[in-house]
Amino acid sequence: MCARRAFGPPIFTARLRTSAADFRVVEELDIPFSGDGEHDYLWIEKTGANTGWVAERLARFAGVRIGDVGYSGLKDRHAVTRQWFSVRRSKPVGWAHFAAAGVTILDQHRHRRKLKRGAHRGNAFRVALRGPAEAHDAELHARLERIRSSGVPNYFGPQRFGRDNGNLRLARRLSVGEGVDRRRRGFAISAARSLMFNAVLDARIRRGDWNRLLPGDLANLDGTGSVFPVAAVDAGLISRCQRLDIHPSATLWGRGAPRTGAVPAEVEQRVAANLPEYTRGLEAAGVDAGTRALRVRIAAFEWEIMPDVLWLGFSLRRGGFATSVIREIADVMDSTTA
């Protein structure tokens, strides 16, 4: 499904990730380390390595089960990324002697609890879009300023759907009652919900109200999972939405969906009717409905237009995808998939 852009056609064509250094991600984690306890927290920089692969090597080096290794989120393989891992151990581990290709331990701390998935606040990105950016200087500046002030559609990125949409094929297997192993079942459910959310967001962009509240919406408080129902839209809510303090949200499909009402619910029900194989699978899987903001605010947004490259720097809250920002600027050819 082709996701609609909010701000018009892409301004130029660019190459993404011509090298790992062109895509840098730094995890933002706010944990006051206790300084004691049975978990080593390791601040790791990795290049060209999957998060899961790094976790396996940490477990092997420490002589523990893979379940004793924690991390907050999966980071791109084709990038230079920094993130925290925790390793539970019963005796001291000589991390200074740890070695794995493309992996460097930058810092370590002790803590009493394992690092849980989704514990990070967000991620900071520095991305190079290589193409004739300088030829579109004025148009680019206008587009980038608009993104800074307005945010972008909060689409799930293509990595949610797996290579060649493999996770969506798993989701369709779930819908007809075929067996899917426990680990891959989670990927299937996530992909199905992501596809349906993206379709709702696409419909709201087509309507022109993806970034403003409607009666029946659930308003999402920026930076939190908190939502509240919107019975009527008054001047105060309009002002808060314009300031990016709150955002309209849509249902993550499951039991009890849709969670919205009035027109937003009608939009979601039409999408669900067009994707029955995924609604059936999610409801049969016993997943409860959730919500996700339709818009994401871009923090610390900066850019540098140079000959044949546009450098972007920005931060996104947990769950935001860098691709949602990039696609509003350029038509991208990802060198990792070309």
Short mmCIF file of C-alpha atoms in Angstrom, two decimals:
data_model
loop_
_atom_site.label_atom_id
_atom_site.label_comp_id
_atom_site.label_asym_id
_atom_site.label_seq_id
_atom_site.Cartn_x
_atom_site.Cartn_y
_atom_site.Cartn_z
CA MET A 1 0.00 0.00 0.00
CA CYS A 2 1.42 3.40 -1.01
CA ALA A 3 1.32 5.87 1.87
CA ARG A 4 0.20 9.36 0.95
CA ARG A 5 2.53 12.31 1.57
CA ALA A 6 1.15 15.24 3.55
CA PHE A 7 3.13 18.14 2.08
CA GLY A 8 3.24 17.39 -1.63
CA PRO A 9 5.58 15.53 -3.96
CA PRO A 10 9.17 14.82 -2.91
CA ILE A 11 11.52 17.69 -3.73
CA PHE A 12 14.44 15.68 -5.05
CA THR A 13 15.65 12.11 -5.48
CA ALA A 14 18.23 10.89 -2.98
CA ARG A 15 20.28 7.86 -2.05
CA LEU A 16 20.01 6.70 1.55
CA ARG A 17 22.63 4.69 3.46
CA THR A 18 25.36 4.64 0.83
CA SER A 19 27.48 3.80 3.88
CA ALA A 20 26.65 2.98 7.48
CA ALA A 21 27.95 6.41 8.55
CA ASP A 22 25.17 8.06 6.51
CA PHE A 23 22.57 6.79 8.99
CA ARG A 24 23.35 7.28 12.67
CA VAL A 25 20.99 6.52 15.55
CA VAL A 26 21.54 7.27 19.23
CA GLU A 27 19.12 5.80 21.75
CA GLU A 28 17.81 8.23 24.37
CA LEU A 29 17.36 6.41 27.67
CA ASP A 30 16.64 8.13 30.98
CA ILE A 31 17.47 5.66 33.74
CA PRO A 32 19.16 6.68 37.02
CA PHE A 33 21.52 3.73 37.46
CA SER A 34 21.57 2.35 41.00
CA GLY A 35 25.31 1.60 40.84
CA ASP A 36 24.79 -1.90 42.24
CA GLY A 37 22.76 -5.01 41.49
CA GLU A 38 23.17 -8.04 39.25
CA HIS A 39 22.84 -6.36 35.86
CA ASP A 40 25.64 -4.83 33.81
CA TYR A 41 24.36 -2.02 31.59
CA LEU A 42 26.52 -1.64 28.49
CA TRP A 43 26.51 1.43 26.23
CA ILE A 44 27.35 -0.06 22.84
CA GLU A 45 28.11 1.32 19.40
CA LYS A 46 27.47 -1.14 16.60
CA THR A 47 28.03 -0.89 12.85
CA GLY A 48 26.45 -3.31 10.39
CA ALA A 49 25.07 -5.53 13.15
CA ASN A 50 21.57 -6.53 14.24
CA THR A 51 20.53 -5.84 17.83
CA GLY A 52 19.61 -9.49 18.32
CA TRP A 53 22.99 -10.66 16.99
CA VAL A 54 24.78 -8.39 19.48
CA ALA A 55 22.59 -9.69 22.33
CA GLU A 56 23.51 -13.29 21.44
CA ARG A 57 27.23 -12.53 21.57
CA LEU A 58 26.94 -10.71 24.88
CA ALA A 59 25.11 -13.70 26.35
CA ARG A 60 27.71 -16.13 25.04
CA PHE A 61 30.61 -14.05 26.40
CA ALA A 62 29.02 -13.72 29.84
CA GLY A 63 27.96 -17.39 29.94
CA VAL A 64 24.26 -16.59 30.46
CA ARG A 65 21.00 -17.38 28.71
CA ILE A 66 19.88 -15.06 25.91
CA GLY A 67 16.86 -14.25 28.10
CA ASP A 68 19.25 -12.66 30.61
CA VAL A 69 20.18 -9.99 28.07
CA GLY A 70 17.90 -6.98 27.78
CA TYR A 71 17.60 -4.11 25.31
CA SER A 72 15.01 -1.42 24.82
CA GLY A 73 14.53 -1.47 21.07
CA LEU A 74 15.71 -2.94 17.78
CA LYS A 75 18.11 -0.68 15.90
CA ASP A 76 18.94 -0.62 12.21
CA ARG A 77 21.58 -3.01 10.98
CA HIS A 78 22.72 -0.82 8.07
CA ALA A 79 23.71 2.09 10.29
CA VAL A 80 25.99 3.27 13.06
CA THR A 81 23.87 3.01 16.20
CA ARG A 82 24.36 3.47 19.91
CA GLN A 83 22.10 1.74 22.40
CA TRP A 84 22.02 0.21 25.87
CA PHE A 85 22.06 -3.50 26.66
CA SER A 86 21.74 -5.12 30.09
CA VAL A 87 23.31 -8.46 31.03
CA ARG A 88 22.37 -10.31 34.18
CA ARG A 89 25.31 -12.17 35.71
CA SER A 90 26.22 -13.89 38.98
CA LYS A 91 29.94 -13.09 38.84
CA PRO A 92 32.03 -10.24 37.39
CA VAL A 93 32.50 -10.24 33.62
CA GLY A 94 35.62 -8.87 31.96
CA TRP A 95 33.88 -6.71 29.39
CA ALA A 96 37.18 -5.07 28.45
CA HIS A 97 38.03 -8.32 26.66
CA PHE A 98 34.75 -8.60 24.75
CA ALA A 99 35.17 -8.61 20.97
CA ALA A 100 32.62 -8.82 18.14
CA ALA A 101 32.79 -7.49 14.60
CA GLY A 102 31.53 -3.92 14.39
CA VAL A 103 30.76 -3.73 18.13
CA THR A 104 32.40 -1.44 20.72
CA ILE A 105 31.50 -1.10 24.41
CA LEU A 106 31.70 2.62 25.20
CA ASP A 107 30.56 2.68 28.83
CA GLN A 108 29.09 0.46 31.52
CA HIS A 109 27.12 0.76 34.76
CA ARG A 110 25.53 -1.52 37.36
CA HIS A 111 21.81 -1.60 37.94
CA ARG A 112 19.29 -3.68 39.86
CA ARG A 113 16.80 -4.34 37.07
CA LYS A 114 16.88 -5.76 33.58
CA LEU A 115 16.44 -3.34 30.69
CA LYS A 116 12.91 -3.78 29.36
CA ARG A 117 11.64 -3.37 25.81
CA GLY A 118 10.30 0.11 25.13
CA ALA A 119 12.09 1.70 28.09
CA HIS A 120 13.84 4.34 25.99
CA ARG A 121 12.41 7.84 25.57
CA GLY A 122 13.24 8.07 21.89
CA ASN A 123 16.03 8.14 19.33
CA ALA A 124 18.23 10.86 17.86
CA PHE A 125 19.06 10.59 14.16
CA ARG A 126 21.68 12.05 11.85
CA VAL A 127 20.96 11.14 8.24
CA ALA A 128 22.55 11.94 4.89
CA LEU A 129 20.30 12.18 1.81
CA ARG A 130 22.70 12.13 -1.14
CA GLY A 131 21.38 13.89 -4.22
CA PRO A 132 21.09 17.36 -5.84
CA ALA A 133 19.71 19.04 -2.72
CA GLU A 134 21.44 22.40 -3.35
CA ALA A 135 19.53 22.80 -6.63
CA HIS A 136 16.31 23.11 -4.60
CA ASP A 137 17.56 25.34 -1.79
CA ALA A 138 14.56 27.67 -1.41
CA GLU A 139 11.95 24.93 -1.78
CA LEU A 140 13.83 22.70 0.65
CA HIS A 141 14.07 25.39 3.30
CA ALA A 142 10.32 26.03 3.04
CA ARG A 143 9.52 22.30 3.31
CA LEU A 144 11.88 21.75 6.24
CA GLU A 145 10.50 24.74 8.15
CA ARG A 146 7.00 23.38 7.62
CA ILE A 147 8.01 19.98 8.95
CA ARG A 148 9.59 21.62 11.99
CA SER A 149 6.42 23.57 12.80
CA SER A 150 3.80 20.99 11.77
CA GLY A 151 5.24 17.53 12.43
CA VAL A 152 4.76 14.68 9.96
CA PRO A 153 2.34 11.77 9.52
CA ASN A 154 3.21 9.08 12.05
CA TYR A 155 3.43 6.17 9.60
CA PHE A 156 4.90 2.86 10.65
CA GLY A 157 8.06 2.27 8.64
CA PRO A 158 8.49 -0.51 6.07
CA GLN A 159 10.69 -2.55 8.43
CA ARG A 160 7.50 -3.42 10.36
CA PHE A 161 6.36 -5.54 7.42
CA GLY A 162 9.53 -7.58 7.06
CA ARG A 163 11.66 -8.32 4.02
CA ASP A 164 9.41 -8.63 0.95
CA ASN A 165 6.38 -8.18 3.29
CA GLY A 166 7.08 -11.51 4.94
CA ASN A 167 5.44 -10.45 8.22
CA LEU A 168 2.21 -9.63 6.39
CA ARG A 169 2.19 -13.10 4.87
CA LEU A 170 2.47 -14.48 8.40
CA ALA A 171 -0.47 -12.29 9.42
CA ARG A 172 -2.62 -13.74 6.65
CA ARG A 173 -1.71 -17.23 7.84
CA LEU A 174 -2.95 -16.30 11.31
CA SER A 175 -6.27 -15.13 9.86
CA VAL A 176 -7.02 -18.58 8.42
CA GLY A 177 -5.95 -20.43 11.56
CA GLU A 178 -2.57 -21.68 10.40
CA GLY A 179 0.06 -22.24 13.05
CA VAL A 180 2.74 -19.58 13.53
CA ASP A 181 5.49 -19.99 16.13
CA ARG A 182 5.35 -17.72 19.15
CA ARG A 183 8.18 -15.36 18.21
CA ARG A 184 7.02 -14.88 14.63
CA ARG A 185 3.41 -14.53 15.80
CA GLY A 186 4.36 -11.25 17.47
CA PHE A 187 5.83 -9.97 14.19
CA ALA A 188 2.67 -10.97 12.34
CA ILE A 189 0.36 -9.18 14.78
CA SER A 190 2.53 -6.05 14.73
CA ALA A 191 2.60 -6.00 10.93
CA ALA A 192 -1.18 -6.38 10.62
CA ARG A 193 -1.88 -3.57 13.08
CA SER A 194 0.71 -1.36 11.41
CA LEU A 195 -0.79 -1.90 7.95
CA MET A 196 -4.28 -1.03 9.17
CA PHE A 197 -3.07 2.05 11.03
CA ASN A 198 -1.16 3.27 7.98
CA ALA A 199 -4.28 2.82 5.86
CA VAL A 200 -6.35 4.90 8.30
CA LEU A 201 -3.68 7.61 8.36
CA ASP A 202 -3.61 7.60 4.55
CA ALA A 203 -7.39 8.09 4.54
CA ARG A 204 -7.18 10.97 7.03
CA ILE A 205 -4.49 12.67 4.90
CA ARG A 206 -6.75 12.28 1.87
CA ARG A 207 -9.55 13.94 3.86
CA GLY A 208 -7.21 16.75 4.97
CA ASP A 209 -7.76 16.22 8.73
CA TRP A 210 -4.81 14.03 9.78
CA ASN A 211 -3.38 16.92 11.79
CA ARG A 212 -6.52 18.39 13.34
CA LEU A 213 -9.02 17.08 15.85
CA LEU A 214 -12.52 15.96 14.97
CA PRO A 215 -15.40 15.15 17.29
CA GLY A 216 -15.03 11.47 18.11
CA ASP A 217 -11.23 11.54 18.00
CA LEU A 218 -9.06 10.42 20.86
CA ALA A 219 -6.58 13.22 21.54
CA ASN A 220 -3.05 12.00 22.24
CA LEU A 221 -0.93 14.02 24.66
CA ASP A 222 2.43 14.60 22.97
CA GLY A 223 5.19 12.36 24.22
CA THR A 224 2.93 10.08 26.25
CA GLY A 225 0.50 7.26 25.66
CA SER A 226 -2.26 9.24 27.36
CA VAL A 227 -5.43 9.90 25.39
CA PHE A 228 -8.76 11.55 26.10
CA PRO A 229 -12.00 11.59 24.08
CA VAL A 230 -12.96 14.67 22.09
CA ALA A 231 -16.70 15.26 22.25
CA ALA A 232 -16.51 18.71 20.69
CA VAL A 233 -13.65 20.76 19.28
CA ASP A 234 -13.27 24.15 20.95
CA ALA A 235 -10.75 26.98 20.60
CA GLY A 236 -8.59 25.59 23.38
CA LEU A 237 -8.24 22.19 21.71
CA ILE A 238 -7.56 23.79 18.34
CA SER A 239 -4.78 25.90 19.87
CA ARG A 240 -3.20 22.93 21.66
CA CYS A 241 -3.28 20.89 18.46
CA GLN A 242 -1.64 23.70 16.48
CA ARG A 243 1.11 23.92 19.11
CA LEU A 244 1.69 20.13 18.77
CA ASP A 245 0.78 19.68 22.43
CA ILE A 246 -1.88 17.13 21.45
CA HIS A 247 -2.50 15.08 18.31
CA PRO A 248 -5.43 13.20 16.80
CA SER A 249 -4.96 9.45 17.08
CA ALA A 250 -6.29 6.31 15.44
CA THR A 251 -7.08 2.83 16.66
CA LEU A 252 -4.52 0.04 16.64
CA TRP A 253 -6.91 -2.73 15.65
CA GLY A 254 -7.94 -5.52 18.00
CA ARG A 255 -10.79 -6.50 20.29
CA GLY A 256 -12.90 -3.46 21.11
CA ALA A 257 -11.99 -1.61 17.90
CA PRO A 258 -12.61 1.04 16.88
CA ARG A 259 -11.88 3.09 19.99
CA THR A 260 -12.79 6.35 18.28
CA GLY A 261 -16.30 7.61 17.54
CA ALA A 262 -18.32 9.58 14.97
CA VAL A 263 -16.47 10.35 11.72
CA PRO A 264 -13.06 8.99 12.83
CA ALA A 265 -14.68 5.65 13.65
CA GLU A 266 -16.45 5.58 10.28
CA VAL A 267 -13.08 6.06 8.54
CA GLU A 268 -11.56 3.22 10.55
CA GLN A 269 -14.48 0.88 9.92
CA ARG A 270 -14.22 1.45 6.16
CA VAL A 271 -10.52 0.58 6.29
CA ALA A 272 -11.29 -2.54 8.34
CA ALA A 273 -13.94 -3.64 5.85
CA ASN A 274 -11.34 -3.47 3.07
CA LEU A 275 -8.81 -5.52 5.05
CA PRO A 276 -10.92 -8.37 6.50
CA GLU A 277 -8.07 -10.89 6.55
CA TYR A 278 -6.15 -8.75 9.02
CA THR A 279 -9.10 -7.80 11.23
CA ARG A 280 -10.03 -11.48 11.55
CA GLY A 281 -6.50 -12.45 12.47
CA LEU A 282 -6.12 -9.74 15.10
CA GLU A 283 -9.44 -10.44 16.74
CA ALA A 284 -8.82 -14.20 16.71
CA ALA A 285 -5.39 -13.61 18.27
CA GLY A 286 -7.09 -11.96 21.26
CA VAL A 287 -5.28 -8.63 20.85
CA ASP A 288 -6.93 -5.69 22.60
CA ALA A 289 -7.37 -2.45 20.65
CA GLY A 290 -4.92 0.37 21.34
CA THR A 291 -4.19 3.84 19.98
CA ARG A 292 -1.38 5.66 18.20
CA ALA A 293 -1.01 9.34 17.34
CA LEU A 294 -1.60 10.22 13.70
CA ARG A 295 1.13 12.85 13.86
CA VAL A 296 4.63 12.93 15.28
CA ARG A 297 6.47 16.05 16.42
CA ILE A 298 10.07 16.47 15.25
CA ALA A 299 12.39 17.62 18.03
CA ALA A 300 15.84 19.21 17.70
CA PHE A 301 15.31 19.46 13.94
CA GLU A 302 18.28 20.86 12.03
CA TRP A 303 19.67 20.57 8.54
CA GLU A 304 22.63 21.44 6.36
CA ILE A 305 22.36 21.72 2.58
CA MET A 306 25.67 20.92 0.92
CA PRO A 307 26.73 20.05 -2.63
CA ASP A 308 25.05 16.74 -3.45
CA VAL A 309 23.88 16.01 0.09
CA LEU A 310 21.28 17.10 2.62
CA TRP A 311 22.23 16.34 6.23
CA LEU A 312 19.32 16.03 8.67
CA GLY A 313 19.42 15.88 12.44
CA PHE A 314 16.34 15.24 14.57
CA SER A 315 14.89 13.33 17.49
CA LEU A 316 11.73 11.24 17.58
CA ARG A 317 9.81 9.80 20.49
CA ARG A 318 9.76 6.04 20.92
CA GLY A 319 7.73 4.44 18.12
CA GLY A 320 8.51 7.14 15.56
CA PHE A 321 10.21 6.20 12.28
CA ALA A 322 12.89 8.27 10.55
CA THR A 323 11.41 7.17 7.21
CA SER A 324 8.27 9.18 8.04
CA VAL A 325 10.37 12.35 8.10
CA ILE A 326 12.56 11.51 5.10
CA ARG A 327 9.68 10.61 2.77
CA GLU A 328 8.19 14.11 3.16
CA ILE A 329 11.40 15.56 1.72
CA ALA A 330 12.86 13.22 -0.88
CA ASP A 331 12.11 10.23 -3.05
CA VAL A 332 14.66 7.82 -1.63
CA MET A 333 16.51 4.85 -3.02
CA ASP A 334 17.77 2.86 -0.04
CA SER A 335 21.18 1.46 -0.90
CA THR A 336 20.60 -1.51 1.43
CA THR A 337 17.70 -2.76 -0.69
CA ALA A 338 18.78 -1.69 -4.15
#
